[in-house]
């Protein structure tokens, strides 16, 4: 038979043909999983779930749609969750968004759904949809939602939230408002016509709200416009229920502390009609999800039924001839969308039934443009069926291996490939971070990137496999693999880095006087033979000596550290100290940051080579601070930057004599929520305060609180917060020591704050506390619970929801001055 090559193109956001994710080892499904995928061949249904953030999605519903109904279930999260808190580390903002992106992708690998995002940036908690849609580029985010609908072509769109204040967050209600607008616009060819070069207008059958019990506790299936679905069904094929799968999926949101215990049994979900055809009995009423929705599809359905009925659990490879017959029949259809979708599904099934293993690994985890690299393709055919490796190609890497290789049964074949990275290769910067965006929107100009949740792999090999005359092109990402003596086999993405990395030893330099200080710049060569001139520039009012110097880096991996003297004038402006290396006609001004956690693939991004320099009129009393880490923050580093000695403590360090050497003890954010030994540790801290010390408890949440005995006097934690970073702050007790000594705090100290004033304020407190500050968002009631101070024995106890964990790393002067005052509380408390 003549050789026919069918090429997979990633035209649909919910189907990735590459074997395995970009940094995961190729996964071989079990026979039961293969059988479920065969069953899915006869189902033609799409569901789009839409909300605002990572962790907003209903994983029960997604798991049920993907594994019980066998639909393509997709979650569009409008943001990447950059504005949230981080329970596993100190990463915030863009880096937290990178983590949460990967956690969503990990969740979808568990529950069977697919994932994408819009260009909206999570700028922090918002009280109203009006505020959110003002800060977001409304039209651009709306265009992304329309694009997703047109790309995925959902039969049903499900919103997590209502359009009004019941949603509890401006981002939540805004996501529902935009989805409702996009429901109609996606079908209008006059709306965003530039998209029609790549996608076609699409009208979903209906849009509904997945109503939550937290805003409608009385909802039931008999309410007008409401249908209910039991998503707690058990799959004998997979050996689990959708709800158990959903718990594993939701538990991937580790940075948010959403570990979830699985549940079993009936689980009802309710859906309220919003627009489109009204469902009467089922969410999918009137929607044909069989092959009959495609002209000529009836014959395909019969082939799928035959394939399902003849599948041999012990010998999946016996289905290869039937799969090839089915693939040929699908290819003869006129329909473009479902033809593409199902052709890709069959291609994956051919690989699964044959036990085909394809993995491409580089000999290094990163390379710079122009560098040589060795790539090994491992190919294994683990079935007795005849399979041939026809070719390996990559136009970008100039790889053209057309030497046909028979893949013998269970015989590993390694194909060694040597090549070079093109000198024009782009760096592996996450695409949404390549250009500077706004407070509310990332800048992504390439419309074809809109459907991608993350960067494509830096390089992909086009590997053509022949199954008895039918050849299929598999897209195999190049990754890096290594063995760890403890954890065994590990994988990470192969990335392209700048030829030289430029960064500062510290990302923040705080000056409390006009004295000059040395600042260190680090240069790391990712390629050999670099020589150029290092340029530095400082904000107005700062003097650099020198501001230029010649640098030579002869060897790859050579590192140089150079020091310059930086001195502020009395009127120095706070801002960014910037560095760049000018070499070979290019300007290199990027560093590199690696984010590594065991639950997600290692992530790399390239921030600008800059350091925040801040001149603060700051006085401090005390020298030594003890810090009990919480969920993760950079407060200890910030305190060191202004001259404190900071010791990070454990329970073993809480001996009264050992604690007596500290001027104050601070706990990290959510310390009481994440440390299961907090009940045993808090008495020692309160005793320390009673003996004359100062304990500063940064914010905690009432949910999941490990101890109620956290304070010397009654105090109730609430959910009150002030989200406007420029909200007016009133000094209720301007002469309180916390506002006068050693720094006189004025309203000017609350200028220049970032994202918010604070969160999880106290809502009720004992008269023993004083509350020196008042603040509120526009139109909201005044909040006095951001900072509470109580005399306790000979010392002080402080609870604060002020977001020092955001302000200090951002170099906000007033936050440093205020915290220095809290640390300096004088110990002249009154005994109880």
PDB file of N, CA and C in Angstrom, residues 476-523:
ATOM      1  N   UNK A 476       7.074  15.430  19.244  1.00  0.00           N
ATOM      2  CA  UNK A 476       7.740  14.998  20.472  1.00  0.00           C
ATOM      3  C   UNK A 476       8.590  16.149  21.011  1.00  0.00           C
ATOM      4  N   UNK A 477       8.264  16.714  22.168  1.00  0.00           N
ATOM      5  CA  UNK A 477       9.025  17.843  22.696  1.00  0.00           C
ATOM      6  C   UNK A 477      10.401  17.399  23.186  1.00  0.00           C
ATOM      7  N   UNK A 478      11.384  18.260  22.995  1.00  0.00           N
ATOM      8  CA  UNK A 478      12.726  18.004  23.524  1.00  0.00           C
ATOM      9  C   UNK A 478      12.758  18.463  24.982  1.00  0.00           C
ATOM     10  N   UNK A 479      13.122  17.553  25.879  1.00  0.00           N
ATOM     11  CA  UNK A 479      13.196  17.862  27.304  1.00  0.00           C
ATOM     12  C   UNK A 479      14.580  17.481  27.825  1.00  0.00           C
ATOM     13  N   UNK A 480      14.781  17.705  29.097  1.00  0.00           N
ATOM     14  CA  UNK A 480      16.024  17.292  29.755  1.00  0.00           C
ATOM     15  C   UNK A 480      15.658  16.267  30.823  1.00  0.00           C
ATOM     16  N   UNK A 481      16.418  15.172  30.873  1.00  0.00           N
ATOM     17  CA  UNK A 481      16.152  14.101  31.835  1.00  0.00           C
ATOM     18  C   UNK A 481      17.426  13.786  32.603  1.00  0.00           C
ATOM     19  N   UNK A 482      17.282  13.598  33.898  1.00  0.00           N
ATOM     20  CA  UNK A 482      18.441  13.214  34.707  1.00  0.00           C
ATOM     21  C   UNK A 482      17.988  12.314  35.855  1.00  0.00           C
ATOM     22  N   UNK A 483      18.959  11.680  36.472  1.00  0.00           N
ATOM     23  CA  UNK A 483      18.663  10.782  37.587  1.00  0.00           C
ATOM     24  C   UNK A 483      19.156  11.401  38.884  1.00  0.00           C
ATOM     25  N   UNK A 484      18.279  11.449  39.854  1.00  0.00           N
ATOM     26  CA  UNK A 484      18.627  11.915  41.190  1.00  0.00           C
ATOM     27  C   UNK A 484      18.780  10.694  42.090  1.00  0.00           C
ATOM     28  N   UNK A 485      19.839  10.629  42.908  1.00  0.00           N
ATOM     29  CA  UNK A 485      20.049   9.424  43.727  1.00  0.00           C
ATOM     30  C   UNK A 485      18.940   9.170  44.736  1.00  0.00           C
ATOM     31  N   UNK A 486      18.150  10.179  45.042  1.00  0.00           N
ATOM     32  CA  UNK A 486      17.064  10.005  46.008  1.00  0.00           C
ATOM     33  C   UNK A 486      15.726   9.820  45.300  1.00  0.00           C
ATOM     34  N   UNK A 487      15.424  10.703  44.373  1.00  0.00           N
ATOM     35  CA  UNK A 487      14.092  10.690  43.736  1.00  0.00           C
ATOM     36  C   UNK A 487      14.054   9.938  42.420  1.00  0.00           C
ATOM     37  N   UNK A 488      15.213   9.521  41.907  1.00  0.00           N
ATOM     38  CA  UNK A 488      15.242   8.757  40.672  1.00  0.00           C
ATOM     39  C   UNK A 488      15.107   9.628  39.434  1.00  0.00           C
ATOM     40  N   UNK A 489      14.339   9.149  38.452  1.00  0.00           N
ATOM     41  CA  UNK A 489      14.224   9.850  37.176  1.00  0.00           C
ATOM     42  C   UNK A 489      13.482  11.173  37.329  1.00  0.00           C
ATOM     43  N   UNK A 490      14.083  12.228  36.780  1.00  0.00           N
ATOM     44  CA  UNK A 490      13.487  13.557  36.815  1.00  0.00           C
ATOM     45  C   UNK A 490      13.498  14.160  35.424  1.00  0.00           C
ATOM     46  N   UNK A 491      12.554  15.062  35.183  1.00  0.00           N
ATOM     47  CA  UNK A 491      12.441  15.740  33.894  1.00  0.00           C
ATOM     48  C   UNK A 491      12.241  17.232  34.134  1.00  0.00           C
ATOM     49  N   UNK A 492      12.714  18.028  33.197  1.00  0.00           N
ATOM     50  CA  UNK A 492      12.424  19.447  33.190  1.00  0.00           C
ATOM     51  C   UNK A 492      12.447  19.933  31.744  1.00  0.00           C
ATOM     52  N   UNK A 493      11.813  21.057  31.463  1.00  0.00           N
ATOM     53  CA  UNK A 493      11.828  21.560  30.084  1.00  0.00           C
ATOM     54  C   UNK A 493      13.243  21.943  29.656  1.00  0.00           C
ATOM     55  N   UNK A 494      13.537  21.721  28.392  1.00  0.00           N
ATOM     56  CA  UNK A 494      14.765  22.237  27.799  1.00  0.00           C
ATOM     57  C   UNK A 494      14.485  23.682  27.411  1.00  0.00           C
ATOM     58  N   UNK A 495      15.361  24.618  27.830  1.00  0.00           N
ATOM     59  CA  UNK A 495      15.080  26.031  27.612  1.00  0.00           C
ATOM     60  C   UNK A 495      16.239  26.711  26.890  1.00  0.00           C
ATOM     61  N   UNK A 496      15.915  27.787  26.200  1.00  0.00           N
ATOM     62  CA  UNK A 496      16.890  28.633  25.528  1.00  0.00           C
ATOM     63  C   UNK A 496      17.121  29.864  26.400  1.00  0.00           C
ATOM     64  N   UNK A 497      18.371  30.103  26.766  1.00  0.00           N
ATOM     65  CA  UNK A 497      18.713  31.207  27.643  1.00  0.00           C
ATOM     66  C   UNK A 497      19.497  32.277  26.877  1.00  0.00           C
ATOM     67  N   UNK A 498      19.568  33.490  27.393  1.00  0.00           N
ATOM     68  CA  UNK A 498      20.459  34.485  26.803  1.00  0.00           C
ATOM     69  C   UNK A 498      21.913  34.011  26.891  1.00  0.00           C
ATOM     70  N   UNK A 499      22.785  34.482  25.996  1.00  0.00           N
ATOM     71  CA  UNK A 499      24.194  34.089  26.052  1.00  0.00           C
ATOM     72  C   UNK A 499      24.867  34.458  27.377  1.00  0.00           C
ATOM     73  N   UNK A 500      24.389  35.522  28.007  1.00  0.00           N
ATOM     74  CA  UNK A 500      24.927  35.911  29.304  1.00  0.00           C
ATOM     75  C   UNK A 500      23.766  36.377  30.173  1.00  0.00           C
ATOM     76  N   UNK A 501      23.816  36.000  31.436  1.00  0.00           N
ATOM     77  CA  UNK A 501      22.789  36.396  32.398  1.00  0.00           C
ATOM     78  C   UNK A 501      23.354  37.509  33.272  1.00  0.00           C
ATOM     79  N   UNK A 502      22.573  38.545  33.439  1.00  0.00           N
ATOM     80  CA  UNK A 502      22.977  39.701  34.236  1.00  0.00           C
ATOM     81  C   UNK A 502      21.955  39.882  35.353  1.00  0.00           C
ATOM     82  N   UNK A 503      22.440  39.980  36.576  1.00  0.00           N
ATOM     83  CA  UNK A 503      21.525  40.142  37.710  1.00  0.00           C
ATOM     84  C   UNK A 503      22.255  40.827  38.860  1.00  0.00           C
ATOM     85  N   UNK A 504      21.496  41.279  39.814  1.00  0.00           N
ATOM     86  CA  UNK A 504      22.057  41.855  41.034  1.00  0.00           C
ATOM     87  C   UNK A 504      22.028  40.815  42.137  1.00  0.00           C
ATOM     88  N   UNK A 505      23.018  40.888  43.016  1.00  0.00           N
ATOM     89  CA  UNK A 505      23.072  39.927  44.121  1.00  0.00           C
ATOM     90  C   UNK A 505      21.832  40.034  44.990  1.00  0.00           C
ATOM     91  N   UNK A 506      21.312  41.246  45.142  1.00  0.00           N
ATOM     92  CA  UNK A 506      20.085  41.476  45.900  1.00  0.00           C
ATOM     93  C   UNK A 506      19.129  42.284  45.042  1.00  0.00           C
ATOM     94  N   UNK A 507      17.870  41.930  45.084  1.00  0.00           N
ATOM     95  CA  UNK A 507      16.890  42.636  44.282  1.00  0.00           C
ATOM     96  C   UNK A 507      16.396  43.924  44.903  1.00  0.00           C
ATOM     97  N   UNK A 508      16.827  44.182  46.152  1.00  0.00           N
ATOM     98  CA  UNK A 508      16.384  45.381  46.859  1.00  0.00           C
ATOM     99  C   UNK A 508      17.516  45.887  47.726  1.00  0.00           C
ATOM    100  N   UNK A 509      17.821  47.162  47.595  1.00  0.00           N
ATOM    101  CA  UNK A 509      18.839  47.802  48.435  1.00  0.00           C
ATOM    102  C   UNK A 509      18.187  48.975  49.157  1.00  0.00           C
ATOM    103  N   UNK A 510      18.194  48.907  50.482  1.00  0.00           N
ATOM    104  CA  UNK A 510      17.602  49.948  51.307  1.00  0.00           C
ATOM    105  C   UNK A 510      18.720  50.796  51.909  1.00  0.00           C
ATOM    106  N   UNK A 511      18.658  52.077  51.693  1.00  0.00           N
ATOM    107  CA  UNK A 511      19.627  53.013  52.266  1.00  0.00           C
ATOM    108  C   UNK A 511      18.917  53.844  53.337  1.00  0.00           C
ATOM    109  N   UNK A 512      19.456  53.825  54.542  1.00  0.00           N
ATOM    110  CA  UNK A 512      18.879  54.607  55.630  1.00  0.00           C
ATOM    111  C   UNK A 512      19.728  55.825  55.966  1.00  0.00           C
ATOM    112  N   UNK A 513      20.785  56.035  55.166  1.00  0.00           N
ATOM    113  CA  UNK A 513      21.625  57.225  55.321  1.00  0.00           C
ATOM    114  C   UNK A 513      22.158  57.596  53.946  1.00  0.00           C
ATOM    115  N   UNK A 514      22.970  58.658  53.908  1.00  0.00           N
ATOM    116  CA  UNK A 514      23.534  59.106  52.641  1.00  0.00           C
ATOM    117  C   UNK A 514      24.899  58.479  52.367  1.00  0.00           C
ATOM    118  N   UNK A 515      25.280  57.507  53.167  1.00  0.00           N
ATOM    119  CA  UNK A 515      26.581  56.876  52.972  1.00  0.00           C
ATOM    120  C   UNK A 515      26.561  55.950  51.762  1.00  0.00           C
ATOM    121  N   UNK A 516      27.701  55.920  51.037  1.00  0.00           N
ATOM    122  CA  UNK A 516      27.827  55.046  49.872  1.00  0.00           C
ATOM    123  C   UNK A 516      27.901  53.586  50.309  1.00  0.00           C
ATOM    124  N   UNK A 517      27.491  52.721  49.400  1.00  0.00           N
ATOM    125  CA  UNK A 517      27.510  51.280  49.683  1.00  0.00           C
ATOM    126  C   UNK A 517      27.873  50.544  48.400  1.00  0.00           C
ATOM    127  N   UNK A 518      28.529  49.406  48.564  1.00  0.00           N
ATOM    128  CA  UNK A 518      28.839  48.580  47.403  1.00  0.00           C
ATOM    129  C   UNK A 518      27.631  47.736  47.021  1.00  0.00           C
ATOM    130  N   UNK A 519      27.355  47.709  45.730  1.00  0.00           N
ATOM    131  CA  UNK A 519      26.282  46.885  45.173  1.00  0.00           C
ATOM    132  C   UNK A 519      26.924  45.902  44.202  1.00  0.00           C
ATOM    133  N   UNK A 520      26.507  44.655  44.296  1.00  0.00           N
ATOM    134  CA  UNK A 520      27.152  43.606  43.498  1.00  0.00           C
ATOM    135  C   UNK A 520      26.296  43.213  42.303  1.00  0.00           C
ATOM    136  N   UNK A 521      26.952  43.129  41.145  1.00  0.00           N
ATOM    137  CA  UNK A 521      26.312  42.661  39.909  1.00  0.00           C
ATOM    138  C   UNK A 521      26.928  41.323  39.527  1.00  0.00           C
ATOM    139  N   UNK A 522      26.088  40.358  39.156  1.00  0.00           N
ATOM    140  CA  UNK A 522      26.559  39.024  38.776  1.00  0.00           C
ATOM    141  C   UNK A 522      26.377  38.830  37.281  1.00  0.00           C
ATOM    142  N   UNK A 523      27.395  38.267  36.659  1.00  0.00           N
ATOM    143  CA  UNK A 523      27.325  37.913  35.243  1.00  0.00           C
ATOM    144  C   UNK A 523      27.676  36.447  35.096  1.00  0.00           C
TER     145      UNK A 523
END
